[in-house]
GROMACS .gro file of C-alpha atoms in nm:
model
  241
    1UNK     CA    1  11.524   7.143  10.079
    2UNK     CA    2  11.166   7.134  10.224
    3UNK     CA    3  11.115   7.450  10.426
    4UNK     CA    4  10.888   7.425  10.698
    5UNK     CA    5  10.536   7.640  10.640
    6UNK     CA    6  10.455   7.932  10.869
    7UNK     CA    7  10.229   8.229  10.902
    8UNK     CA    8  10.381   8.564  11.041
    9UNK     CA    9  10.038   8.699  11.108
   10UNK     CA   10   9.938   8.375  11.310
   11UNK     CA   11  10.225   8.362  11.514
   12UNK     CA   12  10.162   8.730  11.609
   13UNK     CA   13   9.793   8.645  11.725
   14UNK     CA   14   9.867   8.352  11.909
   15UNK     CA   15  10.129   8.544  12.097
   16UNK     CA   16   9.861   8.836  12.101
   17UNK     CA   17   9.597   8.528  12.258
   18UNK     CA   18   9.853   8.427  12.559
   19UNK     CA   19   9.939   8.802  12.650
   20UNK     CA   20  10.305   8.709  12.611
   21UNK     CA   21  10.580   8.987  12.484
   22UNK     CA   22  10.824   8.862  12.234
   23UNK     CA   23  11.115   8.836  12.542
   24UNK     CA   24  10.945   8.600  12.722
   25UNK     CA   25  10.848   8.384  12.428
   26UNK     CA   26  11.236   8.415  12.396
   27UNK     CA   27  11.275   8.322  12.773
   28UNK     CA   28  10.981   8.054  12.736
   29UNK     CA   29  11.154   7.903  12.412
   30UNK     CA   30  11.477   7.889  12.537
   31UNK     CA   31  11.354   7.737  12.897
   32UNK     CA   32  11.243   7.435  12.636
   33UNK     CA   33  11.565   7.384  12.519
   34UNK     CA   34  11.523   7.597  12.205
   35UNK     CA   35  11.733   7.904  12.270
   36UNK     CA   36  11.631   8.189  12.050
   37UNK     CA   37  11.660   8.592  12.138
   38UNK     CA   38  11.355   8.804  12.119
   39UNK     CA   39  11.444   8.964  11.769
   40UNK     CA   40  11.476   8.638  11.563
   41UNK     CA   41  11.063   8.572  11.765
   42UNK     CA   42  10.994   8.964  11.592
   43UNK     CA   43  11.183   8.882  11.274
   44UNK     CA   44  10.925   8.542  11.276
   45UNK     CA   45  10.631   8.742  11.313
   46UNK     CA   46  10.737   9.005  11.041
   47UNK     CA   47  10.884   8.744  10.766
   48UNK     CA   48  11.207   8.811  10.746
   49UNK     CA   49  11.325   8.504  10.861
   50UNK     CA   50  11.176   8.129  10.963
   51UNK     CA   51  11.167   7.872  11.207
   52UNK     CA   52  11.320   7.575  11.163
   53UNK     CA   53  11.134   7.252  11.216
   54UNK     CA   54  11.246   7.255  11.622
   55UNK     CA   55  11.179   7.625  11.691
   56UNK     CA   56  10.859   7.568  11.535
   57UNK     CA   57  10.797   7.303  11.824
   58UNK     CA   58  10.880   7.466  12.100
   59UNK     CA   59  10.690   7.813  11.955
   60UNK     CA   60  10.348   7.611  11.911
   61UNK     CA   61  10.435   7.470  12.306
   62UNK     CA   62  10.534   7.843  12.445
   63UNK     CA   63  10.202   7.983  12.258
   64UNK     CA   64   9.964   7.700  12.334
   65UNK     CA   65   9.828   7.622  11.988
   66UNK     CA   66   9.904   7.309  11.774
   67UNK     CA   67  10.186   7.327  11.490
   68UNK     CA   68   9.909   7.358  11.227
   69UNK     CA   69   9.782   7.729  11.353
   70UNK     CA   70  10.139   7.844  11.316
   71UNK     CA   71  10.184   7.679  10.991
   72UNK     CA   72   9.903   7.840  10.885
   73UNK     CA   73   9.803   7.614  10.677
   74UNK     CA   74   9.591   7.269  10.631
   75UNK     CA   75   9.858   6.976  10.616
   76UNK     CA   76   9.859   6.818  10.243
   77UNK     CA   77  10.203   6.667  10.198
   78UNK     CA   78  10.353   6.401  10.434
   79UNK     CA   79  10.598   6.653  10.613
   80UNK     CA   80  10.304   6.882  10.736
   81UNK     CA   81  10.129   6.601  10.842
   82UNK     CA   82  10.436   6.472  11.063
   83UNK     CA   83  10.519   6.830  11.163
   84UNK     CA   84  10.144   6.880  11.278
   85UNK     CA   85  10.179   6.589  11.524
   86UNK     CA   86  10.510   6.743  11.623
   87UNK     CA   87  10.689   6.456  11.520
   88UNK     CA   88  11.100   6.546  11.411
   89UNK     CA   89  11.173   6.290  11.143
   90UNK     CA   90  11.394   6.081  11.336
   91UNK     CA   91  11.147   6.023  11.581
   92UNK     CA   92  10.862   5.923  11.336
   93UNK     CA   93  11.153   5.726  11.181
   94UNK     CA   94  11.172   5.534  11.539
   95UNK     CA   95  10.807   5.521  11.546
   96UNK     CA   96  10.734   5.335  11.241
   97UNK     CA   97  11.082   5.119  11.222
   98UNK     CA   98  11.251   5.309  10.908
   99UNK     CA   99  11.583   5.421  10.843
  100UNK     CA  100  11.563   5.807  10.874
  101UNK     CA  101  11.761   5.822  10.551
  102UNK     CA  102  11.472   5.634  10.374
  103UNK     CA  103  11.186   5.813  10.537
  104UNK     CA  104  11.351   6.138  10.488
  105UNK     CA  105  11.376   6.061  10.108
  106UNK     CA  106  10.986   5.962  10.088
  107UNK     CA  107  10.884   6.298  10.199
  108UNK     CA  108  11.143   6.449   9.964
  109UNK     CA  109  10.964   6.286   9.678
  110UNK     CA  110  10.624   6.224   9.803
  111UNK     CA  111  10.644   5.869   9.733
  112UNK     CA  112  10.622   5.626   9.992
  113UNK     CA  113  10.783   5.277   9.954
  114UNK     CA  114  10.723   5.123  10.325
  115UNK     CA  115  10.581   4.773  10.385
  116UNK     CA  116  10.251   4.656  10.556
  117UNK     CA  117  10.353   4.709  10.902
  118UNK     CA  118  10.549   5.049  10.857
  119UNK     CA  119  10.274   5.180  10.665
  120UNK     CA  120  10.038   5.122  10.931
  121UNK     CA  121  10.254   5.245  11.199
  122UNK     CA  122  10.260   5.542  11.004
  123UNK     CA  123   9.908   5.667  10.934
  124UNK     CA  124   9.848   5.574  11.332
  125UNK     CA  125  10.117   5.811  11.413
  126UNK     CA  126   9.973   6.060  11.177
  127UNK     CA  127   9.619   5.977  11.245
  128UNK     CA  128   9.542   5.927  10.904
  129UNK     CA  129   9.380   5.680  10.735
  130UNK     CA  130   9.525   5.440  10.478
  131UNK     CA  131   9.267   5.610  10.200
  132UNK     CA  132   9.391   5.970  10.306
  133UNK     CA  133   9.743   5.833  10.287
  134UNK     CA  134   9.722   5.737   9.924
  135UNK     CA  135   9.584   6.084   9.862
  136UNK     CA  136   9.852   6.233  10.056
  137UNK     CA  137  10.098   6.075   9.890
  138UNK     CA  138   9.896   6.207   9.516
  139UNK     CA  139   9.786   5.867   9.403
  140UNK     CA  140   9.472   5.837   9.385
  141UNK     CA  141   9.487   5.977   8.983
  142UNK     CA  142   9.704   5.650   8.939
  143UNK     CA  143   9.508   5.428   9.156
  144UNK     CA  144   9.250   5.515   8.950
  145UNK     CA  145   9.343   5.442   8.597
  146UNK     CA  146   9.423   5.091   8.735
  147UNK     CA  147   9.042   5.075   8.877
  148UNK     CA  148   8.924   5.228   8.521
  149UNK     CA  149   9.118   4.968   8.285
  150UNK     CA  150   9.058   4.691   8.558
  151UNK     CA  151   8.670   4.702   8.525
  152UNK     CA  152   8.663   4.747   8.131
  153UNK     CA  153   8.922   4.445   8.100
  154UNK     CA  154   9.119   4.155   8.285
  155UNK     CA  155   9.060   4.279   8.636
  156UNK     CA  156   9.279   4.010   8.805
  157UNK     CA  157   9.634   4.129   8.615
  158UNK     CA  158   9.547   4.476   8.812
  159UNK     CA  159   9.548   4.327   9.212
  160UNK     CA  160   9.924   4.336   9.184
  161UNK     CA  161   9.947   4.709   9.092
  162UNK     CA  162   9.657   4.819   9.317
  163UNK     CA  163   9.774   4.591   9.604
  164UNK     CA  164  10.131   4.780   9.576
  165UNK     CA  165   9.973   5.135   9.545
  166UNK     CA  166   9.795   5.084   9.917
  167UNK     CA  167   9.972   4.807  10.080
  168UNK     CA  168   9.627   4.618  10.083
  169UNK     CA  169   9.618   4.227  10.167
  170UNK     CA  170   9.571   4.092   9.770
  171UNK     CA  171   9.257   3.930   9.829
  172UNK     CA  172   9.058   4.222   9.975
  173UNK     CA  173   9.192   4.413   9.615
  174UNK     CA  174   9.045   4.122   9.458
  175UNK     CA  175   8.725   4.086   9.622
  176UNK     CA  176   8.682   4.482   9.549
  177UNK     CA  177   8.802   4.478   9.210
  178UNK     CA  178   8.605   4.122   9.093
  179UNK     CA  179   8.273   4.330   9.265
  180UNK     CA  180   8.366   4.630   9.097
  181UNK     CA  181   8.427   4.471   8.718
  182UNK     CA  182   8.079   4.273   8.771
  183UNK     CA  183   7.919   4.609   8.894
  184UNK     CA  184   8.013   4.772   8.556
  185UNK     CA  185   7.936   4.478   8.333
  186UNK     CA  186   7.562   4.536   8.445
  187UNK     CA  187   7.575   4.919   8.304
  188UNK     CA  188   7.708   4.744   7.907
  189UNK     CA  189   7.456   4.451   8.008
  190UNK     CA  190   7.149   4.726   8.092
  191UNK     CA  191   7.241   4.912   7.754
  192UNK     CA  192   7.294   4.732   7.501
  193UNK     CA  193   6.981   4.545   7.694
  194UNK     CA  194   6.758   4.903   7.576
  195UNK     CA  195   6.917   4.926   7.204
  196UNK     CA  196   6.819   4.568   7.096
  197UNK     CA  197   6.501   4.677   7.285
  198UNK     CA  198   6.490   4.968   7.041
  199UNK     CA  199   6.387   5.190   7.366
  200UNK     CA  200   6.354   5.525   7.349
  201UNK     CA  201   6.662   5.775   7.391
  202UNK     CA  202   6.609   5.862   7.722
  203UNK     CA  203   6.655   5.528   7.867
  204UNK     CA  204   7.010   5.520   7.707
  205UNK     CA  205   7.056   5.835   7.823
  206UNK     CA  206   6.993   5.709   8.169
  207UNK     CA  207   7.171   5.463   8.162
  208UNK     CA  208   7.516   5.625   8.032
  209UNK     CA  209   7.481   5.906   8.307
  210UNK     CA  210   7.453   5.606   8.541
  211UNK     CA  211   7.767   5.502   8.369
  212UNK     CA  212   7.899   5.822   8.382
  213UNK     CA  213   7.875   5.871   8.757
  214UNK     CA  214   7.998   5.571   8.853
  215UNK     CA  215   8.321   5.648   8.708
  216UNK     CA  216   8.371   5.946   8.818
  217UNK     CA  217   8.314   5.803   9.222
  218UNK     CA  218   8.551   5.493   9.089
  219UNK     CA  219   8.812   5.544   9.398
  220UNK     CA  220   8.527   5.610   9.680
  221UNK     CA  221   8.358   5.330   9.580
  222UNK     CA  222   8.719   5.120   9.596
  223UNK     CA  223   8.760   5.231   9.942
  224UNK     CA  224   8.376   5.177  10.003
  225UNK     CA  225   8.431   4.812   9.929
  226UNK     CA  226   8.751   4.777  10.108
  227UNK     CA  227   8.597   4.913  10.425
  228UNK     CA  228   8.709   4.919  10.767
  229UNK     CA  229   9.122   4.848  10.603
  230UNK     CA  230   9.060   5.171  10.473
  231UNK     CA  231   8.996   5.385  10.785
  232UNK     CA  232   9.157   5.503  11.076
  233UNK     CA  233   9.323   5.294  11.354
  234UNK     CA  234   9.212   5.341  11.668
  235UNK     CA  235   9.412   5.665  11.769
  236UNK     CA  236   9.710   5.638  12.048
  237UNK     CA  237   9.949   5.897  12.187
  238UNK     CA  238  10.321   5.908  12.034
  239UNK     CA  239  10.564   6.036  12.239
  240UNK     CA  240  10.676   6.369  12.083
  241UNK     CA  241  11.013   6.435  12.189
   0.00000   0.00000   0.00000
């Protein structure tokens, strides 16, 4: 089972910040419908024991400070970045029209499965982009050895795969990936352009660090071509509780 991230020695100094004693956080928390006595909010602040998801939520509200300052951490999985928004996963599940059960298992395995419209739904709830999304979700190494064998080889039997990896409309992959194979051509076009040219060895070399740097930028340069389908939405309030 996921267990939510928190930092004992952030919790203290935001309590520290708002001049509150550990009763009254108590009082606060359990004024918000999260009843908890001051020594579980000491035990917190020590590490002996943990929040759960909903005592996290009402802490961050009693102290004043987003989730992320008590989780003491920068959100990299799908789970901190709903628990950041304060978002419980049933209400995300509302949000973005999936089955709680389903969602639920996409953060267990860091794989997410939901269509066009739920996946938008979701990075506008998150306020995330589509390209952080795929990242989120650690795909970008496989989105990338699609882009790597699609611009060395039949680029058109790779739309599919890509179009499934980010939930992009087919022919935007295929306008990026078409520009993307011709882009490349030009670097085998440019070199073996110099050899028959019998040109001297730093001209190749040019040319294959050219090479070289392109594909190591090969996913920016996807999401470069895809463009505005790749940022965020325009960012709207989601009810929290």
């Amino acid at each position: 089972m996921y267990s939510t991230p928190f930092s004992p020695a952030e919790a203290r100094s935001a309590r520290a910040r708002v001049g509150l004693s550990t009763a009254q956080v108590a009082q606060a928390m359990t004024a918000c419908g999260a009843p908890v006595r001051p020594e579980l909010v000491e035990a917190w602040e020590y590490g002996s024991q943990f929040p759960t998801e909903p005592q996290l939520f009402a802490l961050a509200d009693v102290l004043w400070c987003p989730p992320t300052v008590l989780m003491g951490v920068e959100p990299r999985t799908l789970a901190e970045h709903r628990m950041a928004r304060q978002l419980s996963v049933e209400r995300l599940s509302q949000v973005i029209g999936m089955d709680p059960g389903h969602y639920r298992a996409a953060e267990a395995a860091q794989q997410w499965t939901g269509d066009y419209r739920q996946t938008k739904a979701l990075v506008d709830a998150l306020g995330l982009s589509l390209r952080k999304l795929i990242g989120v979700m650690g795909r970008n190494e496989e989105l990338a050895g699609h882009l790597r064998t699609a611009i060395d080889g039949r680029w058109k039997s790779h739309v599919g795969p890509v179009a499934t990896i980010t939930t992009l409309n087919k022919t935007r992959v295929s306008d990026a990936l078409r520009a993307m194979h011709a882009e490349f051509a030009e670097f085998s076009e440019r070199y073996m352009g110099h050899v028959m040219a019998r040109n001297d060895d730093s001209r190749l070399k040019q040319v294959a660090a050219e090479r070289a740097a392109y594909l190591r930028r090969l996913v920016d340069h996807f999401w470069e071509l895809i463009g505005d389908a790749g940022e965020a939405p325009p960012f709207h309030t989601v009810p929290t509780h």
